Amino acid sequence: MPAQTPASAPLAESATAAAATTVRSPRLGWFAVLSLTLGLFSIVTTEILPIGLLTPIGDTFGASDGTAGLMMMLPGLLAAVAAPVVTVGTGRVDRRRMLCLLMAVLALANFLAALAPAYWLMMVSRVLVGFVIGAFWSIAVGLAERLVPAERVGRATAVIFSAVPLGSVLGVPAGTLLAQLAGWRAVFVAMGVIVLAVLVALFVSLPPLPPRHVTRLAVLRDLLGTARARAGLAVTFLIVTAHFGTYTYVTPFLADVTHAGPGLITAFLLAYGTAGIVGNFLAGAWVRRALRTTFALAAVLIAAATLLLPLLGTSRPGALALLLVWGLAYGAVPVCSGTWFATAAPGAPEAASVLFTSSFQATLSLGALAGGVVVDASSVSVVMVAGGATAVLAAMTSRHP
């Protein structure tokens, strides 16, 4: 599971040469950018759909909320492995071909989930989702500089990364609503159809994209050796653990503690996603000037929201207010994390994307798993408190040089 990352100066400089050989026209370039955004939106939505469908899917297969949470853990774990392995292993393959192939695999994963007669087959579909997440993110997020003129790279990158909050504001609430009307299996059928449409858009809009710089394991190893990259890993680990260890189980919390019905939960998730879009673009403006401060503020707000939910989330207005704060804060997290790694490796954008994707997805899976253990051993309120404490640690870590 990964918002806009404003392009740094070195990235903008490298974009000039790339644009000269790849960009065909501003209109076609922006069509390609929008197609990539739709691709990432479909990936983000597929990845986090189980958050809104956790209870009905669990009921179908007789799984507890904690066990059903494995649907969030497994893709993240596979994505963390797939990001470096696929990116390095296909380093000489045209990136357009790779992206189209990955969309085909994602469509297959969605249809497989829709037809799954048993929980184990659902998990197989989630393995495929994880493979696509890691590979697609690592390849796609650095392509803006090859699709639009250099002066538009920052804006194009912002558009591409806006797929993250859009997945929350549109994907999860829409999926939850469709599940109420037609069942959760219909949600995955609809998602599969959308992915096939995105595949066509990518095939039509993207130009040939032969690799410009082959990402090798040595490049990743050298990047991991820098102090800035290691600091980014530490902060990302803490804040993503705090978020996904709690947000994965927000639907059971709203049902059991807030006593909200399905329709109200959908509205709350929609409000959360809308706040995330606002936080996404606010952070995109702030990280240029104050990356660490923006990251720390996001962590503090997530800590406040999750720590207060067991106290104030018993009422519907209180839960809604805290979800708005939470969404606003989390919208900034991918922006800050992505920017942190990009500035750690300005000359190797694909390597930076690999590190960002792997760290984010591995932590997402571990956070969902840890949250599930806490939920099954205690309650959804306890997991909120544990996540809040972890977010406090993230805020403290982000301020260290």
CSV table of C-alpha atoms in Angstrom, one decimal:
chain,number,residue,atom,x,y,z
A,1,MET,CA,0.0,0.0,0.0
A,2,PRO,CA,2.1,4.1,-1.3
A,3,ALA,CA,1.1,10.7,-2.9
A,4,GLN,CA,2.6,13.4,-4.8
A,5,THR,CA,6.4,13.8,-4.7
A,6,PRO,CA,7.6,17.2,-6.0
A,7,ALA,CA,10.5,16.7,-8.3
A,8,SER,CA,13.9,17.8,-6.9
A,9,ALA,CA,16.2,20.0,-8.9
A,10,PRO,CA,18.5,17.1,-9.9
A,11,LEU,CA,15.6,15.1,-11.1
A,12,ALA,CA,14.3,18.0,-13.2
A,13,GLU,CA,17.8,18.4,-14.8
A,14,SER,CA,17.9,14.7,-15.8
A,15,ALA,CA,14.4,15.0,-17.2
A,16,THR,CA,15.5,17.4,-19.9
A,17,ALA,CA,17.5,14.8,-21.8
A,18,ALA,CA,14.8,12.1,-21.3
A,19,ALA,CA,12.0,14.3,-22.4
A,20,ALA,CA,13.9,15.1,-25.7
A,21,THR,CA,13.8,11.4,-26.7
A,22,THR,CA,10.5,10.3,-25.2
A,23,VAL,CA,7.8,13.0,-25.0
A,24,ARG,CA,5.8,13.3,-28.2
A,25,SER,CA,3.5,16.2,-27.5
A,26,PRO,CA,2.1,17.9,-24.4
A,27,ARG,CA,-1.4,16.4,-25.0
A,28,LEU,CA,-0.2,12.9,-25.5
A,29,GLY,CA,2.2,13.2,-22.6
A,30,TRP,CA,-0.6,14.2,-20.2
A,31,PHE,CA,-2.8,11.4,-21.6
A,32,ALA,CA,0.0,9.0,-20.6
A,33,VAL,CA,0.3,10.6,-17.2
A,34,LEU,CA,-3.4,10.2,-16.6
A,35,SER,CA,-3.2,6.6,-17.7
A,36,LEU,CA,-0.4,5.9,-15.2
A,37,THR,CA,-2.5,7.7,-12.5
A,38,LEU,CA,-5.5,5.4,-13.3
A,39,GLY,CA,-3.1,2.4,-13.2
A,40,LEU,CA,-1.9,3.3,-9.7
A,41,PHE,CA,-5.4,4.2,-8.6
A,42,SER,CA,-6.6,0.7,-9.6
A,43,ILE,CA,-3.7,-0.8,-7.8
A,44,VAL,CA,-4.2,1.2,-4.6
A,45,THR,CA,-8.0,0.5,-4.7
A,46,THR,CA,-7.4,-3.3,-5.2
A,47,GLU,CA,-4.9,-3.3,-2.4
A,48,ILE,CA,-7.0,-1.6,0.2
A,49,LEU,CA,-10.5,-2.8,-0.7
A,50,PRO,CA,-10.4,-5.4,2.1
A,51,ILE,CA,-10.4,-2.6,4.6
A,52,GLY,CA,-14.0,-1.8,3.7
A,53,LEU,CA,-14.9,-5.4,3.0
A,54,LEU,CA,-13.1,-7.0,6.0
A,55,THR,CA,-16.2,-8.2,7.8
A,56,PRO,CA,-18.3,-9.6,4.9
A,57,ILE,CA,-15.3,-11.4,3.4
A,58,GLY,CA,-14.4,-12.8,6.9
A,59,ASP,CA,-18.0,-13.9,7.4
A,60,THR,CA,-18.1,-15.7,4.1
A,61,PHE,CA,-15.0,-17.8,4.9
A,62,GLY,CA,-15.6,-18.0,8.6
A,63,ALA,CA,-12.4,-16.0,9.4
A,64,SER,CA,-11.9,-13.6,12.3
A,65,ASP,CA,-11.1,-9.9,11.8
A,66,GLY,CA,-7.5,-10.6,12.6
A,67,THR,CA,-7.3,-13.5,10.1
A,68,ALA,CA,-9.1,-11.5,7.4
A,69,GLY,CA,-6.5,-8.8,8.0
A,70,LEU,CA,-4.0,-11.1,6.3
A,71,MET,CA,-5.5,-9.9,3.0
A,72,MET,CA,-3.8,-6.6,3.8
A,73,MET,CA,-0.6,-8.1,5.1
A,74,LEU,CA,0.2,-10.5,2.3
A,75,PRO,CA,0.2,-8.1,-0.7
A,76,GLY,CA,2.4,-5.7,1.1
A,77,LEU,CA,5.0,-8.4,2.0
A,78,LEU,CA,5.0,-9.7,-1.6
A,79,ALA,CA,5.3,-6.1,-2.9
A,80,ALA,CA,8.3,-5.4,-0.8
A,81,VAL,CA,10.1,-8.4,-2.4
A,82,ALA,CA,8.8,-7.8,-5.9
A,83,ALA,CA,9.9,-4.2,-6.1
A,84,PRO,CA,13.7,-4.9,-6.1
A,85,VAL,CA,13.5,-8.4,-7.7
A,86,VAL,CA,11.3,-7.5,-10.7
A,87,THR,CA,12.8,-4.0,-11.2
A,88,VAL,CA,16.4,-5.5,-11.3
A,89,GLY,CA,15.4,-8.7,-13.2
A,90,THR,CA,13.6,-6.8,-15.9
A,91,GLY,CA,16.0,-3.9,-16.0
A,92,ARG,CA,16.4,-4.1,-19.8
A,93,VAL,CA,12.8,-4.7,-20.7
A,94,ASP,CA,10.7,-1.9,-22.2
A,95,ARG,CA,8.8,-0.3,-19.4
A,96,ARG,CA,5.6,0.1,-21.4
A,97,ARG,CA,5.5,-3.6,-22.0
A,98,MET,CA,6.1,-4.3,-18.3
A,99,LEU,CA,3.3,-1.9,-17.2
A,100,CYS,CA,0.7,-3.5,-19.6
A,101,LEU,CA,1.7,-7.0,-18.5
A,102,LEU,CA,1.3,-6.0,-14.8
A,103,MET,CA,-2.2,-4.6,-15.5
A,104,ALA,CA,-3.2,-7.9,-17.0
A,105,VAL,CA,-2.0,-9.8,-13.9
A,106,LEU,CA,-4.0,-7.4,-11.7
A,107,ALA,CA,-7.1,-8.0,-13.7
A,108,LEU,CA,-6.6,-11.7,-13.3
A,109,ALA,CA,-6.1,-11.3,-9.5
A,110,ASN,CA,-9.4,-9.4,-9.2
A,111,PHE,CA,-11.4,-12.0,-11.1
A,112,LEU,CA,-9.8,-14.7,-9.1
A,113,ALA,CA,-10.9,-13.0,-5.9
A,114,ALA,CA,-14.4,-12.7,-7.1
A,115,LEU,CA,-14.6,-16.4,-7.9
A,116,ALA,CA,-12.7,-17.7,-4.9
A,117,PRO,CA,-14.6,-20.6,-3.3
A,118,ALA,CA,-12.3,-20.8,-0.3
A,119,TYR,CA,-10.1,-18.4,1.7
A,120,TRP,CA,-6.9,-19.9,0.5
A,121,LEU,CA,-7.7,-19.0,-3.1
A,122,MET,CA,-8.5,-15.5,-2.0
A,123,MET,CA,-5.0,-15.4,-0.6
A,124,VAL,CA,-3.6,-16.6,-3.9
A,125,SER,CA,-5.2,-13.6,-5.6
A,126,ARG,CA,-3.6,-11.3,-3.0
A,127,VAL,CA,-0.2,-12.8,-3.8
A,128,LEU,CA,-0.7,-11.7,-7.4
A,129,VAL,CA,-1.8,-8.2,-6.2
A,130,GLY,CA,1.4,-7.9,-4.1
A,131,PHE,CA,3.5,-8.8,-7.1
A,132,VAL,CA,1.9,-6.1,-9.2
A,133,ILE,CA,2.1,-3.5,-6.5
A,134,GLY,CA,5.8,-3.8,-6.0
A,135,ALA,CA,6.7,-3.9,-9.7
A,136,PHE,CA,4.3,-1.3,-11.0
A,137,TRP,CA,5.0,1.3,-8.4
A,138,SER,CA,8.8,0.9,-8.8
A,139,ILE,CA,8.6,1.4,-12.5
A,140,ALA,CA,5.8,3.9,-12.8
A,141,VAL,CA,6.6,6.6,-10.2
A,142,GLY,CA,9.7,7.8,-11.9
A,143,LEU,CA,8.3,8.0,-15.5
A,144,ALA,CA,6.8,11.5,-15.3
A,145,GLU,CA,10.1,13.1,-16.4
A,146,ARG,CA,10.0,11.0,-19.6
A,147,LEU,CA,6.4,11.9,-20.5
A,148,VAL,CA,6.1,15.7,-20.1
A,149,PRO,CA,8.5,18.6,-20.6
A,150,ALA,CA,11.0,19.3,-17.8
A,151,GLU,CA,9.1,22.3,-16.5
A,152,ARG,CA,5.9,20.1,-16.0
A,153,VAL,CA,7.6,17.2,-14.2
A,154,GLY,CA,6.7,18.3,-10.7
A,155,ARG,CA,3.0,18.8,-11.6
A,156,ALA,CA,2.8,15.5,-13.5
A,157,THR,CA,4.4,13.7,-10.5
A,158,ALA,CA,1.8,15.3,-8.3
A,159,VAL,CA,-1.0,14.0,-10.5
A,160,ILE,CA,0.4,10.5,-10.6
A,161,PHE,CA,0.8,10.3,-6.8
A,162,SER,CA,-2.7,11.7,-6.2
A,163,ALA,CA,-3.9,8.1,-7.0
A,164,VAL,CA,-3.1,7.2,-3.4
A,165,PRO,CA,-5.7,9.4,-1.7
A,166,LEU,CA,-8.1,9.0,-4.6
A,167,GLY,CA,-8.0,5.2,-3.9
A,168,SER,CA,-9.3,6.0,-0.4
A,169,VAL,CA,-11.8,8.7,-1.3
A,170,LEU,CA,-13.3,6.8,-4.2
A,171,GLY,CA,-12.2,3.2,-4.2
A,172,VAL,CA,-12.9,2.0,-0.7
A,173,PRO,CA,-16.2,3.8,-0.1
A,174,ALA,CA,-17.5,2.9,-3.6
A,175,GLY,CA,-16.5,-0.7,-3.1
A,176,THR,CA,-18.2,-0.8,0.3
A,177,LEU,CA,-21.4,0.7,-1.2
A,178,LEU,CA,-21.4,-1.8,-4.1
A,179,ALA,CA,-20.8,-4.7,-1.6
A,180,GLN,CA,-23.9,-3.6,0.3
A,181,LEU,CA,-26.0,-3.6,-2.9
A,182,ALA,CA,-24.6,-6.6,-4.8
A,183,GLY,CA,-22.2,-8.5,-2.4
A,184,TRP,CA,-18.4,-8.2,-2.0
A,185,ARG,CA,-17.7,-10.5,-5.0
A,186,ALA,CA,-19.3,-8.0,-7.4
A,187,VAL,CA,-16.8,-5.4,-6.1
A,188,PHE,CA,-13.8,-7.5,-7.4
A,189,VAL,CA,-15.6,-8.2,-10.7
A,190,ALA,CA,-16.1,-4.4,-11.2
A,191,MET,CA,-12.5,-3.8,-10.3
A,192,GLY,CA,-11.3,-6.4,-12.8
A,193,VAL,CA,-13.3,-4.7,-15.6
A,194,ILE,CA,-11.8,-1.3,-14.6
A,195,VAL,CA,-8.3,-2.7,-14.7
A,196,LEU,CA,-8.8,-4.0,-18.2
A,197,ALA,CA,-9.9,-0.6,-19.3
A,198,VAL,CA,-6.8,0.9,-17.8
A,199,LEU,CA,-4.7,-1.7,-19.6
A,200,VAL,CA,-6.1,-0.4,-22.9
A,201,ALA,CA,-5.4,3.2,-21.9
A,202,LEU,CA,-1.8,2.4,-21.0
A,203,PHE,CA,-1.2,0.5,-24.3
A,204,VAL,CA,-2.6,3.4,-26.4
A,205,SER,CA,-1.1,6.3,-24.5
A,206,LEU,CA,2.4,5.2,-23.5
A,207,PRO,CA,5.3,5.6,-25.9
A,208,PRO,CA,8.0,3.0,-26.1
A,209,LEU,CA,10.0,3.3,-22.9
A,210,PRO,CA,13.3,1.5,-23.1
A,211,PRO,CA,15.2,1.5,-19.8
A,212,ARG,CA,17.3,4.7,-19.5
A,213,HIS,CA,19.3,3.6,-16.4
A,214,VAL,CA,19.5,-0.1,-15.5
A,215,THR,CA,18.9,-0.5,-11.8
A,216,ARG,CA,21.4,-3.0,-10.3
A,217,LEU,CA,21.6,-4.4,-6.9
A,218,ALA,CA,24.8,-2.5,-6.3
A,219,VAL,CA,22.9,0.8,-6.8
A,220,LEU,CA,20.4,-0.2,-4.2
A,221,ARG,CA,23.1,-1.4,-1.8
A,222,ASP,CA,24.9,1.9,-2.1
A,223,LEU,CA,21.7,3.8,-1.5
A,224,LEU,CA,21.0,1.9,1.6
A,225,GLY,CA,24.4,2.8,2.9
A,226,THR,CA,23.6,6.5,3.0
A,227,ALA,CA,22.6,8.0,6.4
A,228,ARG,CA,19.6,9.9,4.8
A,229,ALA,CA,18.2,6.7,3.3
A,230,ARG,CA,18.5,4.8,6.6
A,231,ALA,CA,16.7,7.7,8.4
A,232,GLY,CA,14.0,7.6,5.8
A,233,LEU,CA,13.6,3.9,6.4
A,234,ALA,CA,13.2,4.4,10.1
A,235,VAL,CA,10.6,7.1,9.9
A,236,THR,CA,8.6,5.2,7.2
A,237,PHE,CA,8.7,2.0,9.2
A,238,LEU,CA,7.2,3.7,12.3
A,239,ILE,CA,4.6,5.9,10.7
A,240,VAL,CA,3.3,3.3,8.2
A,241,THR,CA,3.2,0.7,11.0
A,242,ALA,CA,1.1,3.1,13.1
A,243,HIS,CA,-1.3,3.8,10.3
A,244,PHE,CA,-1.9,0.4,8.8
A,245,GLY,CA,-1.8,-1.3,12.2
A,246,THR,CA,-4.9,0.7,13.0
A,247,TYR,CA,-6.6,1.8,9.8
A,248,THR,CA,-6.9,-1.8,8.6
A,249,TYR,CA,-9.3,-2.4,11.5
A,250,VAL,CA,-11.2,0.9,11.4
A,251,THR,CA,-14.3,-0.7,9.9
A,252,PRO,CA,-14.7,-3.1,12.9
A,253,PHE,CA,-14.0,-0.2,15.2
A,254,LEU,CA,-16.8,1.9,13.7
A,255,ALA,CA,-19.2,-1.0,13.8
A,256,ASP,CA,-18.4,-2.3,17.3
A,257,VAL,CA,-17.4,0.9,19.2
A,258,THR,CA,-19.1,3.8,17.4
A,259,HIS,CA,-22.1,1.5,16.5
A,260,ALA,CA,-22.3,3.0,13.0
A,261,GLY,CA,-24.3,1.1,10.4
A,262,PRO,CA,-22.9,0.1,7.0
A,263,GLY,CA,-24.2,3.3,5.3
A,264,LEU,CA,-22.6,5.6,7.9
A,265,ILE,CA,-19.3,3.7,7.8
A,266,THR,CA,-19.2,4.3,4.0
A,267,ALA,CA,-19.8,8.0,4.5
A,268,PHE,CA,-17.1,8.1,7.2
A,269,LEU,CA,-14.6,6.4,4.9
A,270,LEU,CA,-15.5,8.8,2.2
A,271,ALA,CA,-14.9,11.8,4.5
A,272,TYR,CA,-11.6,10.3,5.5
A,273,GLY,CA,-10.5,9.9,1.9
A,274,THR,CA,-11.5,13.5,1.0
A,275,ALA,CA,-9.4,14.8,3.9
A,276,GLY,CA,-6.6,12.6,2.6
A,277,ILE,CA,-6.7,14.4,-0.8
A,278,VAL,CA,-6.4,17.8,0.9
A,279,GLY,CA,-3.5,16.6,3.0
A,280,ASN,CA,-1.8,15.2,-0.1
A,281,PHE,CA,-1.7,18.5,-1.9
A,282,LEU,CA,-0.9,20.5,1.2
A,283,ALA,CA,2.1,18.4,1.9
A,284,GLY,CA,3.1,18.6,-1.7
A,285,ALA,CA,3.5,22.4,-1.2
A,286,TRP,CA,5.2,22.2,2.2
A,287,VAL,CA,7.7,19.4,1.8
A,288,ARG,CA,9.8,21.6,-0.5
A,289,ARG,CA,10.5,23.9,2.4
A,290,ALA,CA,10.2,21.8,5.5
A,291,LEU,CA,10.2,18.0,4.8
A,292,ARG,CA,11.0,16.9,8.4
A,293,THR,CA,8.6,19.3,10.0
A,294,THR,CA,5.8,18.2,7.6
A,295,PHE,CA,6.5,14.6,8.3
A,296,ALA,CA,6.6,15.2,12.1
A,297,LEU,CA,3.3,17.1,12.0
A,298,ALA,CA,1.6,14.3,10.1
A,299,ALA,CA,2.8,11.8,12.7
A,300,VAL,CA,1.6,13.9,15.6
A,301,LEU,CA,-1.9,14.2,14.0
A,302,ILE,CA,-2.1,10.5,13.4
A,303,ALA,CA,-1.1,9.9,17.0
A,304,ALA,CA,-3.7,12.3,18.3
A,305,ALA,CA,-6.5,10.8,16.2
A,306,THR,CA,-5.8,7.1,17.0
A,307,LEU,CA,-5.1,7.7,20.7
A,308,LEU,CA,-8.4,9.7,21.1
A,309,LEU,CA,-10.6,7.4,19.1
A,310,PRO,CA,-11.3,5.0,22.0
A,311,LEU,CA,-12.3,8.0,24.1
A,312,LEU,CA,-14.2,10.2,21.6
A,313,GLY,CA,-14.9,7.7,18.9
A,314,THR,CA,-17.8,6.2,20.9
A,315,SER,CA,-19.9,9.0,19.5
A,316,ARG,CA,-20.5,9.5,15.8
A,317,PRO,CA,-19.5,13.2,15.7
A,318,GLY,CA,-16.3,12.4,17.6
A,319,ALA,CA,-15.4,9.5,15.3
A,320,LEU,CA,-16.0,11.6,12.2
A,321,ALA,CA,-13.9,14.5,13.5
A,322,LEU,CA,-11.0,12.3,14.3
A,323,LEU,CA,-11.2,10.5,11.0
A,324,LEU,CA,-11.0,13.8,9.2
A,325,VAL,CA,-7.8,14.7,11.2
A,326,TRP,CA,-6.5,11.2,10.5
A,327,GLY,CA,-7.1,11.4,6.8
A,328,LEU,CA,-5.6,14.9,6.5
A,329,ALA,CA,-2.5,13.6,8.2
A,330,TYR,CA,-2.1,10.4,6.4
A,331,GLY,CA,-2.5,12.2,3.0
A,332,ALA,CA,0.9,13.7,3.7
A,333,VAL,CA,2.7,10.5,4.6
A,334,PRO,CA,3.4,9.1,1.1
A,335,VAL,CA,4.4,12.6,-0.1
A,336,CYS,CA,7.0,12.9,2.7
A,337,SER,CA,8.3,9.4,2.5
A,338,GLY,CA,8.6,9.5,-1.3
A,339,THR,CA,10.3,12.9,-1.3
A,340,TRP,CA,12.7,11.7,1.4
A,341,PHE,CA,14.0,8.8,-0.7
A,342,ALA,CA,14.0,10.9,-3.9
A,343,THR,CA,16.3,13.5,-2.3
A,344,ALA,CA,18.5,10.7,-1.0
A,345,ALA,CA,19.2,9.5,-4.5
A,346,PRO,CA,18.6,12.3,-7.0
A,347,GLY,CA,20.6,10.6,-9.7
A,348,ALA,CA,18.9,7.3,-9.5
A,349,PRO,CA,15.1,7.9,-9.5
A,350,GLU,CA,14.1,4.2,-10.2
A,351,ALA,CA,16.4,3.0,-7.3
A,352,ALA,CA,14.8,5.6,-5.0
A,353,SER,CA,11.3,4.3,-6.1
A,354,VAL,CA,12.3,0.7,-5.4
A,355,LEU,CA,13.5,1.6,-1.9
A,356,PHE,CA,10.3,3.7,-1.2
A,357,THR,CA,8.0,1.0,-2.5
A,358,SER,CA,9.8,-1.9,-0.7
A,359,SER,CA,10.0,-0.1,2.7
A,360,PHE,CA,6.4,1.2,2.5
A,361,GLN,CA,4.8,-2.1,1.4
A,362,ALA,CA,6.8,-4.3,3.8
A,363,THR,CA,5.9,-2.0,6.7
A,364,LEU,CA,2.2,-2.0,5.5
A,365,SER,CA,2.1,-5.7,5.7
A,366,LEU,CA,3.8,-5.9,9.1
A,367,GLY,CA,1.5,-3.2,10.5
A,368,ALA,CA,-1.6,-5.0,9.3
A,369,LEU,CA,-0.3,-8.3,10.8
A,370,ALA,CA,0.7,-6.7,14.1
A,371,GLY,CA,-2.7,-5.0,14.3
A,372,GLY,CA,-4.4,-8.3,13.7
A,373,VAL,CA,-2.5,-9.9,16.5
A,374,VAL,CA,-3.5,-7.2,18.9
A,375,VAL,CA,-7.2,-7.2,17.7
A,376,ASP,CA,-7.5,-11.0,18.2
A,377,ALA,CA,-5.8,-10.8,21.6
A,378,SER,CA,-7.6,-7.8,23.0
A,379,SER,CA,-9.8,-5.3,21.0
A,380,VAL,CA,-9.9,-2.7,18.3
A,381,SER,CA,-9.7,0.0,20.9
A,382,VAL,CA,-6.4,-1.4,22.2
A,383,VAL,CA,-4.9,-1.5,18.7
A,384,MET,CA,-5.8,2.2,18.2
A,385,VAL,CA,-3.8,3.1,21.4
A,386,ALA,CA,-0.8,0.9,20.3
A,387,GLY,CA,-0.8,2.6,16.9
A,388,GLY,CA,-0.9,6.1,18.5
A,389,ALA,CA,2.1,5.3,20.6
A,390,THR,CA,4.0,4.2,17.5
A,391,ALA,CA,3.1,7.4,15.7
A,392,VAL,CA,4.5,9.4,18.6
A,393,LEU,CA,7.8,7.5,18.1
A,394,ALA,CA,7.7,8.4,14.4
A,395,ALA,CA,7.2,12.1,15.1
A,396,MET,CA,10.3,12.0,17.4
A,397,THR,CA,12.4,10.1,14.9
A,398,SER,CA,11.5,12.4,11.9
A,399,ARG,CA,13.0,15.4,13.8
A,400,HIS,CA,16.4,13.8,14.3
A,401,PRO,CA,19.1,14.9,11.7
